[in-house]
Each structure stands twice: as C-alpha cells, then as structure tokens.
Short mmCIF file of C-alpha atoms in Angstrom, two decimals:
data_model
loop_
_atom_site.label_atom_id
_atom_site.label_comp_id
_atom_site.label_asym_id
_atom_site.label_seq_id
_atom_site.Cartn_x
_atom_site.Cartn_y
_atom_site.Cartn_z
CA UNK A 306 -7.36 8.32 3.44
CA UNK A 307 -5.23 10.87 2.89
CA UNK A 308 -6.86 13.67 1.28
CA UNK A 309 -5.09 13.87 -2.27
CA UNK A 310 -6.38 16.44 -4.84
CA UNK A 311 -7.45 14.56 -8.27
CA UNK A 312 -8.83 16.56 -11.33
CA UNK A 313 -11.22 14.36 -13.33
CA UNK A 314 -12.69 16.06 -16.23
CA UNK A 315 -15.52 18.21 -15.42
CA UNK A 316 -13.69 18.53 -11.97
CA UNK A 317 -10.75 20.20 -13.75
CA UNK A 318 -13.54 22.01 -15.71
CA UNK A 319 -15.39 23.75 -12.75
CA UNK A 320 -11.80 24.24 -11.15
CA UNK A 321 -10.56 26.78 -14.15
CA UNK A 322 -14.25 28.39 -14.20
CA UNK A 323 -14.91 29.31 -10.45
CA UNK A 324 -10.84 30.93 -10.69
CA UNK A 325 -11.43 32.55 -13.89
CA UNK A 326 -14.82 34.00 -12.97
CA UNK A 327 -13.04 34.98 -9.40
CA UNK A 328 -10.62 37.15 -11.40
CA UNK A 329 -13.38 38.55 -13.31
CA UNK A 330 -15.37 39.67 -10.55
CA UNK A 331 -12.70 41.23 -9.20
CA UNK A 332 -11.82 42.96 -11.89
CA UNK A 333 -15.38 44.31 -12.41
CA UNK A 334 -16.32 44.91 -9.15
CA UNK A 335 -14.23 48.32 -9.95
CA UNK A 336 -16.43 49.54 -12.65
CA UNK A 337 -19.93 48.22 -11.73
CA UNK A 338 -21.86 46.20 -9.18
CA UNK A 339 -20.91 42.67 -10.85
CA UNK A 340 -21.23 40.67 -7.85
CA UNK A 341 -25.10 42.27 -7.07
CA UNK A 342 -26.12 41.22 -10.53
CA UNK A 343 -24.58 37.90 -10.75
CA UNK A 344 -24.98 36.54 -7.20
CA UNK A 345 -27.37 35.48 -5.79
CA UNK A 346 -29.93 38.17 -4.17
CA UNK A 347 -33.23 36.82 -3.39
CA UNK A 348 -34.84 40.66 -3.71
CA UNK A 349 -33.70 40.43 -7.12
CA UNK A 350 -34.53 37.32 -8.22
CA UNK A 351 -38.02 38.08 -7.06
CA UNK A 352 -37.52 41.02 -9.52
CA UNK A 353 -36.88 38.26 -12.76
CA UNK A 354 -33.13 38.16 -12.07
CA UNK A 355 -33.15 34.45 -12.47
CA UNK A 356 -30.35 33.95 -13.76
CA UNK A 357 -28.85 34.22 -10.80
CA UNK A 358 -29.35 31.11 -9.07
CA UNK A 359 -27.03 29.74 -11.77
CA UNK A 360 -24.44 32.42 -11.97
CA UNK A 361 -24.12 32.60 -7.54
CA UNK A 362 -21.88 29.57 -7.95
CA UNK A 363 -19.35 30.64 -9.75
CA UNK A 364 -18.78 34.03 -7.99
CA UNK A 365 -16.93 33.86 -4.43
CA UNK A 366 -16.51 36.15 -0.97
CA UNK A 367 -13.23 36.10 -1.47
CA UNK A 368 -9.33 34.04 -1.80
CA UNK A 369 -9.80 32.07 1.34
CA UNK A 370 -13.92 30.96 0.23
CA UNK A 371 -12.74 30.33 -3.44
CA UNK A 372 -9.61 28.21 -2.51
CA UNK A 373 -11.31 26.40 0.56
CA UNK A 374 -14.18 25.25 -2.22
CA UNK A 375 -11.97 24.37 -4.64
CA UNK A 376 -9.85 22.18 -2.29
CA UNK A 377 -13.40 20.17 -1.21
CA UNK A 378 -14.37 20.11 -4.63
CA UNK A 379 -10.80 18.36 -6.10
CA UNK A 380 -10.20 15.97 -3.02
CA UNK A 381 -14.28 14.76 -2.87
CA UNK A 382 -15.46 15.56 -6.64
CA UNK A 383 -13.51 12.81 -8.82
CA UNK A 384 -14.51 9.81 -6.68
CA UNK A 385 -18.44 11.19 -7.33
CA UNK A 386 -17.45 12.24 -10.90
CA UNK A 387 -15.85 8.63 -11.56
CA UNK A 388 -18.54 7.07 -9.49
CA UNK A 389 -21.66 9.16 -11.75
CA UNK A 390 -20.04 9.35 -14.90
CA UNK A 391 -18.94 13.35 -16.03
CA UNK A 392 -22.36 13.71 -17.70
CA UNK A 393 -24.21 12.49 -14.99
CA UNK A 394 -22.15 13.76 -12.74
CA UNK A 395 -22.67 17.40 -14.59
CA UNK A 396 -26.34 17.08 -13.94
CA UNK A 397 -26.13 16.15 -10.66
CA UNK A 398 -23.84 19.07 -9.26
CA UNK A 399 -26.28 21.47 -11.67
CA UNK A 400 -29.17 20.54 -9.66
CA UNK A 401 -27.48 20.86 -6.20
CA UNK A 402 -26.48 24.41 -6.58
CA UNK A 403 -29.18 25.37 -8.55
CA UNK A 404 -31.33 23.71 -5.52
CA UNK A 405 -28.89 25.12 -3.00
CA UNK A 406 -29.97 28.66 -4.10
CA UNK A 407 -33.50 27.87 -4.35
CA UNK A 408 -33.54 26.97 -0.53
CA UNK A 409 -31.91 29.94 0.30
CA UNK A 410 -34.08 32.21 -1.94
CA UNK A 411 -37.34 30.99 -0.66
CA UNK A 412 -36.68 31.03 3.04
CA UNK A 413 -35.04 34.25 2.18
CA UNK A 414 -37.85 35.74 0.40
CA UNK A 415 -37.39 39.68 -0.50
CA UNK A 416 -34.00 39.68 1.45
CA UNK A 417 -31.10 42.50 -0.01
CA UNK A 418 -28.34 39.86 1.50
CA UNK A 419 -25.95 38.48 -1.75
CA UNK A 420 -25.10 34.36 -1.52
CA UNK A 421 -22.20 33.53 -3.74
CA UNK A 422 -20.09 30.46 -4.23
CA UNK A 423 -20.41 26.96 -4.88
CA UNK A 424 -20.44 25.52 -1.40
CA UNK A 425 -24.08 24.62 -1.99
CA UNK A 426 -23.08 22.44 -4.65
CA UNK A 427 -19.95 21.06 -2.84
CA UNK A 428 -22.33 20.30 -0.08
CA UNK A 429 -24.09 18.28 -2.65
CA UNK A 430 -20.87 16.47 -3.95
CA UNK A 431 -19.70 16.06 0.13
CA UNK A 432 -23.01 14.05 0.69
CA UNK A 433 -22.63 11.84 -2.50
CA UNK A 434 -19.50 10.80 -1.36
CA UNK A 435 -20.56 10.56 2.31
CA UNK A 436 -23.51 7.54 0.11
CA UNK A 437 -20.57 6.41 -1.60
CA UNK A 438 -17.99 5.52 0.66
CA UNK A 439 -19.52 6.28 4.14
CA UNK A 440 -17.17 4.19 6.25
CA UNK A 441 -13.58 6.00 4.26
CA UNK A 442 -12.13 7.49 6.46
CA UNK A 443 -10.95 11.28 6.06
CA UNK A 444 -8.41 12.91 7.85
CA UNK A 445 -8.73 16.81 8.33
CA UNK A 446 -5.95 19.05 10.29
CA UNK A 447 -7.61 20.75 12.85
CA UNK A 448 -6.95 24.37 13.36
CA UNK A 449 -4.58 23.29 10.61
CA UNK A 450 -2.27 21.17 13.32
CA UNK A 451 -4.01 18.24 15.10
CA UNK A 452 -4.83 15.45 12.81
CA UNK A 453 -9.06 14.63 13.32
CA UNK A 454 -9.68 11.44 11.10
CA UNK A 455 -13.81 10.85 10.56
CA UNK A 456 -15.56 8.33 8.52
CA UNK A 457 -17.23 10.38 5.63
CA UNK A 458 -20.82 9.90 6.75
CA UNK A 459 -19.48 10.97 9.98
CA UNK A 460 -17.90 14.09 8.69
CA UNK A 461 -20.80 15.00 7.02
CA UNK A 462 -23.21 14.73 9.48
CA UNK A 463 -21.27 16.96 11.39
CA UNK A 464 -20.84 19.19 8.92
CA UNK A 465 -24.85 19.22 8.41
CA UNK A 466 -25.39 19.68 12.25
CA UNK A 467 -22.97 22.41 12.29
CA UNK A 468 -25.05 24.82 9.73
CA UNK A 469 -28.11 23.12 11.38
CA UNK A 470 -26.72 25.21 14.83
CA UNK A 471 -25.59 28.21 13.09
CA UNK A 472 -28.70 28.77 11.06
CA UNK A 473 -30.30 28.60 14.66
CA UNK A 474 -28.17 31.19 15.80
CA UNK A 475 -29.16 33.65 13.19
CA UNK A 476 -32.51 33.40 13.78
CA UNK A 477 -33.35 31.35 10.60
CA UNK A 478 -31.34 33.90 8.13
CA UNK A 479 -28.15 32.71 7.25
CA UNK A 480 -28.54 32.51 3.73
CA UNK A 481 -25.45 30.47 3.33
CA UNK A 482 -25.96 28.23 5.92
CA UNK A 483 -29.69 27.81 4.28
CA UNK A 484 -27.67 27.17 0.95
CA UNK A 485 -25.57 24.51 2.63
CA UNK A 486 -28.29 22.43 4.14
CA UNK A 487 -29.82 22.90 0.31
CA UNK A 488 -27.15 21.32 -1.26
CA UNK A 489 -27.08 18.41 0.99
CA UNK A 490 -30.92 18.18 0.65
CA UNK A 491 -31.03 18.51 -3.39
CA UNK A 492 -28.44 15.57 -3.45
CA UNK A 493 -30.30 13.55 -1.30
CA UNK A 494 -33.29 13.51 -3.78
CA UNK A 495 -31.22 12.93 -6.35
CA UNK A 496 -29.48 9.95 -5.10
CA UNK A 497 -31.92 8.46 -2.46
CA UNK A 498 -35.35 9.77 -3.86
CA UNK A 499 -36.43 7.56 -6.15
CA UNK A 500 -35.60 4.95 -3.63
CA UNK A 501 -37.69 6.63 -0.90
CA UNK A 502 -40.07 6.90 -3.59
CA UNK A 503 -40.56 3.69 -4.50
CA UNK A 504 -39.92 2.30 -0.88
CA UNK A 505 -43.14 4.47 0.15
CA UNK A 506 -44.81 2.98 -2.61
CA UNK A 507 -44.11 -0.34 -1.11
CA UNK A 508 -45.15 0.11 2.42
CA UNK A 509 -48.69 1.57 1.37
CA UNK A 510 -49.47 -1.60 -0.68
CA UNK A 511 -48.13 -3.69 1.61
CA UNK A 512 -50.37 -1.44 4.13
CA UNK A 513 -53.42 -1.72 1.90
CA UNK A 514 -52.74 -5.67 1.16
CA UNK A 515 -53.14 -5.95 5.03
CA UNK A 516 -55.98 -4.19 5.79
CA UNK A 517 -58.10 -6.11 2.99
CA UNK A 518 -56.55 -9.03 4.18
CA UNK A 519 -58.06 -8.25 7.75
CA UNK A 520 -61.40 -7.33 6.38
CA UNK A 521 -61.77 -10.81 4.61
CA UNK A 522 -60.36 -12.47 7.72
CA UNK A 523 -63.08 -10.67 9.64
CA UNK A 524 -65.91 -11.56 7.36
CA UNK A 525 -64.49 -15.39 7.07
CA UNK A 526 -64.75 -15.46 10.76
CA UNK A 527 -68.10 -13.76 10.62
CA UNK A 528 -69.16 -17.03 8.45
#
C-alpha cells in the first residue's frame, strides 16, 4: 500500500488544529510558560490542572514531532475515520489521548516532566487500523532509503514492543513511551472490550453450566 495522505473531515480538522496551536505555542512560549500550563505535567494535574490531559495533544516538542504525527495521522486516520464514522470516530480518538495521558499521569504520579503531542492518540488510530485491515500491507522507508513493507498488525506490534523496550530502559519513566502504550491500550477497550466483555461473560456460564452439570451427573450416578 503505498502510504498516500487523505484528509477526511475531522482528519483535516485535527490537521489545521495541532499546526495552528504549534504556532501558538511558539509564539507564547516568549512571553509565558504556555507549554507548562497546557501540557501535560502530572505534578500539576495533581494540583487541579485537569485540563491538561486534553490540551497535551494539541501542543508538540517541536517541527520534526508535529510533522511526523501529522503524517501518521493523514496516511492511517481516514481509513479509521471512514471506517467509524467522523462522530464516532471523534469520540474514539477523544478517549485515546485523553486515556493516553491518563496512563502516563498515573504511573507518573507527582512527576515535573511535560508530555505533549498527540502520538497517544495516533497510537490509538495506528491500532484501529492495525483491527481494521491487519493483513494491508505498509511500506515505510527505512532510515528514509530502504523500502521495509509490514502487514499493519505487524507494524504495530512492533511499534508496541518498541516503547515496551524503551520504557524498560528508563526504568519505568518515559512518560511518552507510557503515553504510547496508553493509546494503544485505550483503543483496544474501545474496539475489542465489549467483546472481551461479553466473551468473559460467556466462558463463566458456560463454566458454571458445567460444573452443575457435573454435580447432577454425580448425584445421578450416586442413585
């Protein structure tokens, strides 16, 4: 698949926000600590700054993280967006970063350390399509020259494992690592959940049905 970039609607949408809010928080960095107050700092938040774990996705570390998300989020978003619905599809990236931050703030309890951007989110929106389409095939540029082509759930799994080893190396406190693995976690409840859910559900009747099953077979045979 070659890895076209497609604006859907709320796509376009989060596109123009993250680069206008980029500019802005460059611009006020300047005159007063905008990127303390609007990113995500778990010593904060602790302090009633709430508002944060909505506002960290919007703010970036810098051209390179802004552009690199924005990329993921146009080539992966519209297939999820078309496959969800824009509403739906509004909800679900909503609860990914918003989740994404969460993870990060409570395994980060009381920590000074600032998470911004959406990649929590795009995590989110990487594993939907990974659900999706897990057997498309994507084809990255390694060290932007050699051509790598990965089935999505492929890619993403190696994507996961990756953070999975780097959150190891840093002793449990990369906060954006920890965001990462949220994101990916917050869409797996969304989209596989309920399923688990009800699949658990399932097996303990099924369990339970058994067991009774075995009791009256026991007392028949007792007879």
């Amino acid at each position: 698949m070659g890895l076209a970039i497609r604006l859907t609607p709320l796509v376009r949408a989060l596109v123009v926000a993250n680069g206008a809010v980029f500019l802005l928080q460059l611009l006020a960095d300047r005159f007063f600590p905008f990127t303390q107050w609007f990113g995500l700092v778990p010593a904060l938040v602790a302090r009633g700054a709430v508002w944060q774990l909505g506002t960290y996705m919007f703010l970036h570390g810098g051209l390179l993280h802004l552009l690199f998300n924005l990329w993921a989020l146009a080539v992966f978003g519209a297939d999820v967006e078309q496959r969800l619905g824009t509403a739906a599809f509004a909800r679900f990236y909503a609860f990914c970063g918003v989740g994404a931050g969460a993870c990060a703030l409570l395994l980060a309890w009381g920590s000074a350390s600032v998470v911004v951007g959406a990649s929590g989110a795009i995590f989110g929106v990487l594993l939907a399509f990974a659900l999706f389409y897990p057997r498309r095939p994507v084809t990255l540029l390694l060290f932007f020259v050699l051509p790598l082509t990965l089935e999505a759930r492929v890619l993403v799994a190696v994507l996961g494992a990756l953070n999975v080893l780097m959150l190891a190396q840093a002793g449990g406190k990369g906060l954006g690592q920890l965001a990462h693995l949220g994101g990916l976690l917050f869409a797996w409840l969304w989209l596989r959940g309920p399923d688990f859910v009800a699949g658990f559900r399932t097996a303990s009747r099924r369990r339970r049905a058994e067991r009774r099953l075995k009791v009256y077979d026991a007392v028949s045979d007792e007879r």
